[in-house]
mmCIF file of C-alpha atoms in Angstrom:
data_model
loop_
_atom_site.group_PDB
_atom_site.id
_atom_site.type_symbol
_atom_site.label_atom_id
_atom_site.label_comp_id
_atom_site.label_asym_id
_atom_site.label_seq_id
_atom_site.Cartn_x
_atom_site.Cartn_y
_atom_site.Cartn_z
ATOM 1 C CA MET Z 252 -0.019 -0.163 -0.056
ATOM 2 C CA GLU Z 253 1.660 3.393 -0.848
ATOM 3 C CA ALA Z 254 2.128 5.684 2.023
ATOM 4 C CA ALA Z 255 -0.092 8.566 2.169
ATOM 5 C CA ARG Z 256 1.511 11.506 0.500
ATOM 6 C CA GLY Z 257 3.138 14.217 2.820
ATOM 7 C CA THR Z 258 1.798 12.685 6.010
ATOM 8 C CA LYS Z 259 4.045 12.766 9.141
ATOM 9 C CA ILE Z 260 3.160 11.402 12.363
ATOM 10 C CA VAL Z 261 4.899 10.903 15.968
ATOM 11 C CA ILE Z 262 4.544 8.563 18.481
ATOM 12 C CA VAL Z 263 5.575 9.559 21.695
ATOM 13 C CA GLY Z 264 6.887 6.481 23.630
ATOM 14 C CA ALA Z 265 8.629 3.552 22.472
ATOM 15 C CA GLY Z 266 7.346 0.597 24.204
ATOM 16 C CA MET Z 267 5.738 -1.795 23.181
ATOM 17 C CA VAL Z 268 2.093 -0.122 22.121
ATOM 18 C CA GLY Z 269 4.554 2.852 20.467
ATOM 19 C CA SER Z 270 6.461 0.534 19.144
ATOM 20 C CA THR Z 271 4.068 -2.349 17.669
ATOM 21 C CA THR Z 272 2.041 1.081 16.548
ATOM 22 C CA ALA Z 273 4.267 2.475 14.419
ATOM 23 C CA PHE Z 274 5.242 -0.824 13.148
ATOM 24 C CA THR Z 275 1.191 -1.400 12.115
ATOM 25 C CA LEU Z 276 1.150 1.847 10.628
ATOM 26 C CA LEU Z 277 4.298 1.289 8.944
ATOM 27 C CA LEU Z 278 3.268 -2.248 6.956
ATOM 28 C CA ARG Z 279 -0.179 -0.198 6.587
ATOM 29 C CA GLY Z 280 1.392 2.567 4.755
ATOM 30 C CA ARG Z 281 0.076 5.403 6.703
ATOM 31 C CA ALA Z 282 2.797 7.594 6.327
ATOM 32 C CA THR Z 283 5.482 8.945 4.675
ATOM 33 C CA GLU Z 284 7.458 10.155 7.687
ATOM 34 C CA LEU Z 285 7.218 7.726 11.508
ATOM 35 C CA VAL Z 286 9.562 9.664 13.684
ATOM 36 C CA LEU Z 287 9.707 7.483 17.390
ATOM 37 C CA ILE Z 288 10.418 9.834 20.533
ATOM 38 C CA ASP Z 289 11.482 7.791 23.881
ATOM 39 C CA TYR Z 290 13.265 8.745 26.777
ATOM 40 C CA ASN Z 291 15.414 6.189 26.462
ATOM 41 C CA LYS Z 292 16.585 7.171 22.967
ATOM 42 C CA GLU Z 293 18.464 4.372 21.819
ATOM 43 C CA LYS Z 294 15.300 2.275 22.269
ATOM 44 C CA ALA Z 295 13.800 4.351 20.200
ATOM 45 C CA PHE Z 296 16.899 4.448 17.916
ATOM 46 C CA GLY Z 297 16.832 0.561 17.325
ATOM 47 C CA ASP Z 298 13.244 0.558 16.598
ATOM 48 C CA ALA Z 299 13.664 2.766 13.511
ATOM 49 C CA LEU Z 300 16.738 1.139 11.986
ATOM 50 C CA ASP Z 301 14.979 -1.984 12.088
ATOM 51 C CA MET Z 302 11.988 -1.009 10.523
ATOM 52 C CA ASN Z 303 14.277 1.074 7.817
ATOM 53 C CA HIS Z 304 15.393 -2.467 7.146
ATOM 54 C CA ALA Z 305 12.637 -3.468 5.963
ATOM 55 C CA MET Z 306 11.963 -0.664 3.634
ATOM 56 C CA PRO Z 307 13.050 -2.746 0.869
ATOM 57 C CA PHE Z 308 9.967 -5.243 1.467
ATOM 58 C CA ILE Z 309 7.829 -2.328 1.536
ATOM 59 C CA GLY Z 310 8.916 0.635 -0.024
ATOM 60 C CA LYS Z 311 10.305 3.447 0.710
ATOM 61 C CA THR Z 312 9.487 5.688 4.520
ATOM 62 C CA THR Z 313 11.145 7.471 6.478
ATOM 63 C CA VAL Z 314 10.805 6.299 10.298
ATOM 64 C CA ARG Z 315 13.711 7.667 12.269
ATOM 65 C CA ALA Z 316 13.869 8.436 16.212
ATOM 66 C CA GLY Z 317 13.387 11.916 17.275
ATOM 67 C CA ASP Z 318 13.029 14.621 19.866
ATOM 68 C CA TYR Z 319 10.102 16.617 21.046
ATOM 69 C CA GLU Z 320 10.612 19.467 17.941
ATOM 70 C CA ASP Z 321 10.289 16.960 15.618
ATOM 71 C CA CYS Z 322 6.727 17.197 16.625
ATOM 72 C CA ALA Z 323 5.906 20.570 14.529
ATOM 73 C CA GLY Z 324 5.019 19.916 10.972
ATOM 74 C CA ALA Z 325 2.968 16.597 12.335
ATOM 75 C CA ASP Z 326 -0.056 15.481 10.926
ATOM 76 C CA ILE Z 327 -0.907 13.100 14.115
ATOM 77 C CA ILE Z 328 0.633 12.857 17.664
ATOM 78 C CA ILE Z 329 0.335 9.414 19.133
ATOM 79 C CA ILE Z 330 1.271 9.329 22.735
ATOM 80 C CA ALA Z 331 1.962 5.708 24.374
ATOM 81 C CA ALA Z 332 4.678 6.774 26.809
ATOM 82 C CA GLY Z 333 4.453 6.058 30.091
ATOM 83 C CA ALA Z 334 3.962 2.731 33.248
ATOM 84 C CA ALA Z 335 2.944 -0.227 32.177
ATOM 85 C CA GLN Z 336 0.765 -2.206 34.011
ATOM 86 C CA LYS Z 337 1.292 -4.706 35.885
ATOM 87 C CA PRO Z 338 -0.139 -8.050 37.247
ATOM 88 C CA GLY Z 339 -3.046 -7.375 39.449
ATOM 89 C CA GLU Z 340 -2.579 -3.086 38.992
ATOM 90 C CA THR Z 341 -5.879 -2.001 37.740
ATOM 91 C CA ARG Z 342 -6.110 0.913 34.967
ATOM 92 C CA LEU Z 343 -6.532 3.506 37.650
ATOM 93 C CA ASP Z 344 -3.704 2.915 40.106
ATOM 94 C CA LEU Z 345 -1.793 3.732 37.292
ATOM 95 C CA LEU Z 346 -2.783 7.941 37.370
ATOM 96 C CA LYS Z 347 -0.393 9.711 39.860
ATOM 97 C CA LYS Z 348 2.663 7.747 38.277
ATOM 98 C CA ASN Z 349 1.092 8.522 34.982
ATOM 99 C CA VAL Z 350 0.258 12.536 35.080
ATOM 100 C CA GLY Z 351 3.695 13.052 36.233
ATOM 101 C CA ILE Z 352 4.764 11.783 33.165
ATOM 102 C CA PHE Z 353 2.049 14.031 31.197
ATOM 103 C CA GLU Z 354 3.076 16.854 32.468
ATOM 104 C CA GLY Z 355 6.269 17.100 30.785
ATOM 105 C CA ILE Z 356 4.834 15.065 27.251
ATOM 106 C CA VAL Z 357 2.025 17.702 26.748
ATOM 107 C CA ASP Z 358 4.697 21.029 27.446
ATOM 108 C CA ASN Z 359 7.202 19.556 25.425
ATOM 109 C CA ILE Z 360 4.939 18.771 22.549
ATOM 110 C CA VAL Z 361 2.955 22.150 22.315
ATOM 111 C CA LYS Z 362 5.832 23.859 22.368
ATOM 112 C CA TYR Z 363 6.114 23.215 18.369
ATOM 113 C CA THR Z 364 2.921 22.884 17.235
ATOM 114 C CA LYS Z 365 -0.693 23.463 18.168
ATOM 115 C CA ASP Z 366 -1.873 22.519 14.735
ATOM 116 C CA ALA Z 367 -1.230 17.993 15.586
ATOM 117 C CA ILE Z 368 -4.339 15.839 16.513
ATOM 118 C CA LEU Z 369 -3.253 14.355 19.397
ATOM 119 C CA LEU Z 370 -3.870 10.796 19.617
ATOM 120 C CA VAL Z 371 -3.670 9.212 23.318
ATOM 121 C CA ALA Z 372 -2.921 5.645 24.270
ATOM 122 C CA THR Z 373 -1.518 5.755 27.755
ATOM 123 C CA ASN Z 374 -4.121 4.396 30.650
ATOM 124 C CA PRO Z 375 -6.110 5.175 32.434
ATOM 125 C CA VAL Z 376 -6.908 6.047 28.848
ATOM 126 C CA ASP Z 377 -9.779 8.807 29.551
ATOM 127 C CA ILE Z 378 -8.293 11.128 32.262
ATOM 128 C CA MET Z 379 -4.863 11.142 30.472
ATOM 129 C CA SER Z 380 -6.751 12.164 27.818
ATOM 130 C CA TYR Z 381 -8.816 14.946 29.496
ATOM 131 C CA PHE Z 382 -5.370 16.210 31.342
ATOM 132 C CA THR Z 383 -3.865 16.146 27.826
ATOM 133 C CA TRP Z 384 -6.731 18.236 26.748
ATOM 134 C CA LYS Z 385 -6.830 20.329 29.913
ATOM 135 C CA ARG Z 386 -2.957 21.160 29.855
ATOM 136 C CA SER Z 387 -2.081 21.419 25.800
ATOM 137 C CA GLY Z 388 -5.464 24.203 25.638
ATOM 138 C CA TYR Z 389 -5.843 22.369 22.432
ATOM 139 C CA PRO Z 390 -9.734 21.990 21.402
ATOM 140 C CA MET Z 391 -11.215 19.242 22.217
ATOM 141 C CA ASN Z 392 -11.817 17.713 18.875
ATOM 142 C CA ARG Z 393 -7.892 17.636 19.008
ATOM 143 C CA VAL Z 394 -7.774 15.554 21.845
ATOM 144 C CA VAL Z 395 -8.993 11.525 21.043
ATOM 145 C CA GLY Z 396 -8.729 8.924 23.250
ATOM 146 C CA SER Z 397 -8.183 5.486 22.150
ATOM 147 C CA GLY Z 398 -11.759 4.901 24.476
ATOM 148 C CA THR Z 399 -13.418 1.797 24.294
ATOM 149 C CA LEU Z 400 -12.867 1.074 20.651
ATOM 150 C CA LEU Z 401 -10.689 -2.137 21.941
ATOM 151 C CA ASP Z 402 -13.677 -2.918 24.350
ATOM 152 C CA THR Z 403 -16.061 -3.007 21.561
ATOM 153 C CA ALA Z 404 -14.062 -4.925 19.136
ATOM 154 C CA ARG Z 405 -13.002 -7.807 22.013
ATOM 155 C CA LEU Z 406 -17.051 -7.615 22.678
ATOM 156 C CA ARG Z 407 -17.408 -8.153 18.733
ATOM 157 C CA TYR Z 408 -14.917 -11.448 19.329
ATOM 158 C CA LEU Z 409 -16.832 -13.168 21.904
ATOM 159 C CA ILE Z 410 -20.479 -12.510 20.529
ATOM 160 C CA SER Z 411 -18.908 -14.125 16.577
ATOM 161 C CA GLU Z 412 -17.097 -16.672 18.641
ATOM 162 C CA GLN Z 413 -20.558 -18.269 20.881
ATOM 163 C CA LYS Z 414 -22.745 -16.782 17.292
ATOM 164 C CA ASN Z 415 -20.640 -18.320 14.959
ATOM 165 C CA MET Z 416 -20.620 -15.771 12.338
ATOM 166 C CA ASP Z 417 -17.994 -13.289 11.530
ATOM 167 C CA PRO Z 418 -17.272 -10.480 14.018
ATOM 168 C CA ARG Z 419 -16.709 -8.026 11.385
ATOM 169 C CA SER Z 420 -20.601 -8.210 10.861
ATOM 170 C CA VAL Z 421 -21.413 -7.994 14.505
ATOM 171 C CA HIS Z 422 -23.068 -3.945 16.193
ATOM 172 C CA ALA Z 423 -22.005 -4.087 19.647
ATOM 173 C CA HIS Z 424 -20.782 -1.343 21.965
ATOM 174 C CA ILE Z 425 -19.175 -0.715 24.957
ATOM 175 C CA VAL Z 426 -18.879 2.544 26.203
ATOM 176 C CA GLY Z 427 -17.770 5.104 29.324
ATOM 177 C CA GLU Z 428 -14.962 3.952 31.147
ATOM 178 C CA HIS Z 429 -12.185 1.675 29.030
ATOM 179 C CA GLY Z 430 -11.993 -0.087 32.311
ATOM 180 C CA ASP Z 431 -13.723 -1.686 35.469
ATOM 181 C CA SER Z 432 -16.941 0.628 35.120
ATOM 182 C CA GLU Z 433 -17.650 0.220 31.449
ATOM 183 C CA LEU Z 434 -20.824 -1.249 30.232
ATOM 184 C CA ALA Z 435 -21.927 -3.275 27.146
ATOM 185 C CA LEU Z 436 -25.347 -1.400 25.469
ATOM 186 C CA TRP Z 437 -27.319 -4.909 25.376
ATOM 187 C CA SER Z 438 -30.105 -2.752 23.731
ATOM 188 C CA LEU Z 439 -28.037 -1.661 20.580
ATOM 189 C CA THR Z 440 -26.847 -4.619 20.229
ATOM 190 C CA ASN Z 441 -27.803 -5.957 16.519
ATOM 191 C CA LEU Z 442 -27.018 -8.457 13.511
ATOM 192 C CA ALA Z 443 -27.892 -6.607 10.778
ATOM 193 C CA GLY Z 444 -30.109 -4.395 12.564
ATOM 194 C CA MET Z 445 -31.921 -7.598 14.179
ATOM 195 C CA HIS Z 446 -31.539 -7.315 17.821
ATOM 196 C CA LEU Z 447 -29.784 -9.807 19.504
ATOM 197 C CA GLU Z 448 -30.786 -11.409 22.737
ATOM 198 C CA PHE Z 449 -28.776 -13.372 25.475
ATOM 199 C CA THR Z 450 -29.199 -14.219 28.621
ATOM 200 C CA GLU Z 451 -28.933 -12.155 31.744
ATOM 201 C CA GLU Z 452 -26.042 -14.737 32.294
ATOM 202 C CA GLU Z 453 -24.622 -14.744 29.460
ATOM 203 C CA GLN Z 454 -24.915 -10.480 29.155
ATOM 204 C CA HIS Z 455 -22.580 -10.881 32.247
ATOM 205 C CA GLN Z 456 -20.060 -13.708 30.538
ATOM 206 C CA LEU Z 457 -19.704 -11.503 27.963
ATOM 207 C CA HIS Z 458 -19.498 -8.857 29.899
ATOM 208 C CA GLU Z 459 -16.778 -9.931 32.791
ATOM 209 C CA ASP Z 460 -14.305 -11.515 29.923
ATOM 210 C CA THR Z 461 -14.514 -7.872 27.636
ATOM 211 C CA LYS Z 462 -13.879 -6.399 30.494
ATOM 212 C CA ASN Z 463 -10.662 -8.302 32.267
ATOM 213 C CA ALA Z 464 -9.513 -9.386 28.967
ATOM 214 C CA ALA Z 465 -6.520 -7.270 29.065
ATOM 215 C CA TYR Z 466 -5.743 -8.798 33.148
ATOM 216 C CA GLY Z 467 -6.298 -12.363 31.874
ATOM 217 C CA ILE Z 468 -2.853 -10.492 28.633
ATOM 218 C CA ILE Z 469 -0.970 -8.928 30.706
ATOM 219 C CA LYS Z 470 -0.897 -12.060 33.103
ATOM 220 C CA ALA Z 471 0.373 -13.652 30.299
ATOM 221 C CA LYS Z 472 3.172 -12.222 28.685
ATOM 222 C CA GLY Z 473 3.222 -9.336 30.228
ATOM 223 C CA SER Z 474 1.069 -6.125 28.400
ATOM 224 C CA THR Z 475 -1.171 -5.630 24.963
ATOM 225 C CA TYR Z 476 0.050 -4.213 22.293
ATOM 226 C CA TYR Z 477 -1.538 -6.249 18.810
ATOM 227 C CA ALA Z 478 -4.920 -4.955 19.248
ATOM 228 C CA ILE Z 479 -4.216 -1.560 20.502
ATOM 229 C CA ALA Z 480 -2.058 -0.564 17.577
ATOM 230 C CA LEU Z 481 -4.783 -1.865 15.635
ATOM 231 C CA ALA Z 482 -6.984 0.016 16.924
ATOM 232 C CA LEU Z 483 -4.928 3.008 17.213
ATOM 233 C CA ASP Z 484 -4.162 2.431 13.270
ATOM 234 C CA ARG Z 485 -8.141 2.423 12.712
ATOM 235 C CA ILE Z 486 -8.454 6.036 14.214
ATOM 236 C CA VAL Z 487 -5.567 7.517 12.541
ATOM 237 C CA THR Z 488 -7.462 6.205 9.625
ATOM 238 C CA ALA Z 489 -10.300 7.659 10.006
ATOM 239 C CA ILE Z 490 -8.362 10.617 10.237
ATOM 240 C CA LEU Z 491 -6.027 10.510 7.641
ATOM 241 C CA ARG Z 492 -9.373 9.644 5.275
ATOM 242 C CA ASP Z 493 -11.444 12.458 6.845
ATOM 243 C CA GLU Z 494 -13.734 9.469 6.229
ATOM 244 C CA GLY Z 495 -16.277 10.630 9.310
ATOM 245 C CA ALA Z 496 -16.592 6.588 10.537
ATOM 246 C CA ILE Z 497 -18.368 5.845 13.840
ATOM 247 C CA LEU Z 498 -16.077 5.176 16.393
ATOM 248 C CA ASN Z 499 -16.322 4.486 20.059
ATOM 249 C CA VAL Z 500 -13.246 6.919 21.024
ATOM 250 C CA SER Z 501 -12.829 8.406 24.345
ATOM 251 C CA THR Z 502 -14.359 13.201 23.863
ATOM 252 C CA LEU Z 503 -14.960 15.358 26.501
ATOM 253 C CA LEU Z 504 -18.876 14.330 27.367
ATOM 254 C CA GLU Z 505 -21.199 17.981 27.477
ATOM 255 C CA ASP Z 506 -24.700 17.174 28.158
ATOM 256 C CA PHE Z 507 -24.386 13.327 26.876
ATOM 257 C CA HIS Z 508 -27.149 12.102 29.330
ATOM 258 C CA GLY Z 509 -27.086 14.602 31.519
ATOM 259 C CA ASN Z 510 -22.738 14.132 32.259
ATOM 260 C CA ASN Z 511 -20.346 16.285 31.884
ATOM 261 C CA ASP Z 512 -16.894 16.984 32.011
ATOM 262 C CA VAL Z 513 -15.480 14.214 31.573
ATOM 263 C CA TYR Z 514 -13.039 12.038 28.854
ATOM 264 C CA LEU Z 515 -15.370 8.614 28.268
ATOM 265 C CA GLY Z 516 -15.208 6.245 25.546
ATOM 266 C CA VAL Z 517 -18.889 6.966 22.935
ATOM 267 C CA PRO Z 518 -19.235 6.449 19.541
ATOM 268 C CA CYS Z 519 -18.389 9.610 18.186
ATOM 269 C CA ILE Z 520 -18.351 10.547 14.431
ATOM 270 C CA VAL Z 521 -14.468 11.216 13.064
ATOM 271 C CA ASP Z 522 -12.577 12.478 9.945
ATOM 272 C CA ARG Z 523 -9.759 14.686 9.779
ATOM 273 C CA THR Z 524 -10.838 17.369 12.531
ATOM 274 C CA GLY Z 525 -10.669 14.898 15.152
ATOM 275 C CA VAL Z 526 -14.437 14.068 16.683
ATOM 276 C CA ARG Z 527 -16.783 15.672 14.395
ATOM 277 C CA GLU Z 528 -19.694 15.471 16.586
ATOM 278 C CA VAL Z 529 -20.335 12.636 19.284
ATOM 279 C CA ILE Z 530 -23.707 10.665 18.552
ATOM 280 C CA LYS Z 531 -25.809 10.765 21.551
ATOM 281 C CA VAL Z 532 -27.074 6.931 21.336
ATOM 282 C CA PRO Z 533 -30.088 5.974 22.732
ATOM 283 C CA MET Z 534 -29.536 4.014 26.329
ATOM 284 C CA ASN Z 535 -32.339 2.085 28.085
ATOM 285 C CA ASP Z 536 -32.895 3.058 32.257
ATOM 286 C CA ASP Z 537 -30.458 0.893 33.076
ATOM 287 C CA GLU Z 538 -27.666 1.739 31.018
ATOM 288 C CA LYS Z 539 -28.007 5.448 31.825
ATOM 289 C CA GLN Z 540 -27.890 4.709 35.102
ATOM 290 C CA ARG Z 541 -24.665 2.854 34.774
ATOM 291 C CA PHE Z 542 -23.056 5.018 31.879
ATOM 292 C CA SER Z 543 -23.963 7.997 35.039
ATOM 293 C CA ALA Z 544 -21.826 5.744 37.199
ATOM 294 C CA SER Z 545 -18.849 5.719 35.192
ATOM 295 C CA ALA Z 546 -18.518 9.313 34.586
ATOM 296 C CA LYS Z 547 -19.171 9.652 38.083
ATOM 297 C CA LYS Z 548 -15.908 7.361 38.528
ATOM 298 C CA MET Z 549 -13.599 9.638 36.714
ATOM 299 C CA ARG Z 550 -14.847 12.997 37.469
ATOM 300 C CA GLU Z 551 -13.636 11.956 41.453
ATOM 301 C CA GLN Z 552 -10.256 11.062 39.567
ATOM 302 C CA LEU Z 553 -10.224 14.269 37.883
ATOM 303 C CA ASP Z 554 -11.083 16.054 40.921
ATOM 304 C CA SER Z 555 -7.771 14.693 42.355
ATOM 305 C CA ILE Z 556 -5.066 15.674 40.274
ATOM 306 C CA GLU Z 557 -7.233 19.278 39.356
ATOM 307 C CA GLN Z 558 -3.719 21.063 40.622
ATOM 308 C CA PHE Z 559 -2.018 19.204 37.459
ATOM 309 C CA MET Z 560 -4.120 21.362 34.776
#
């Protein structure tokens, strides 16, 4: 696939998520220039060199290690830096560690660009996205979190396995926090417009398996990175191609079923401007109550880091 002409993507954080995302973007030809920034400059250099050796197989793309001044002129800056989630550690346990890391990252980015779209992948992603929006001074549409896009994919996969069908044909949504208070919108789950019925036990098990998927992967191999890299690639593609795709990303809520001033994963129209519009999908009373509980949980966490914003 030919790289998009004149497209520059910067990835801050060359850990497993950042490096896997860079390689995914390279393979899919999303940019003419990929820049890796990491406090471990040798690691970023090694990743760039390794990917450059693939050019005879895929064609010419500039991949290099860089520094924050390379954010100038970037179309998209993906922030994947931060402390890794450890076995038994919730995403919210990461909060204070990653806020400290993000202070320096965001302040350095805004020195060199006010025009890029900032795509946040670091957990707890909803809080880090809100922090990035506040700290950067960017308009909310240009600070996008990966949100519940991956959680939604996990649910669609699990349903497809149960129903023996193509996961691309399953329409389902996980919304709210990318984490323990997320919820499935069973009232909207369908196949080609036909409502999919599940028993309460099935709903509970599918939701638990979706919610806890990352914990199982972390226990087995230390971290998750393949599926989130593809989720980030999907968001990048929707932005660069000006698709107007509906994706469950994390964005600022303004009177979303009565919830305000938090970033949470909800269906959004994503195009070249970032989040063009939030889709206020219908929810039943139980779903509204659970979504508001997720928003309240995020608001409490945000209040605890208010002094850093």
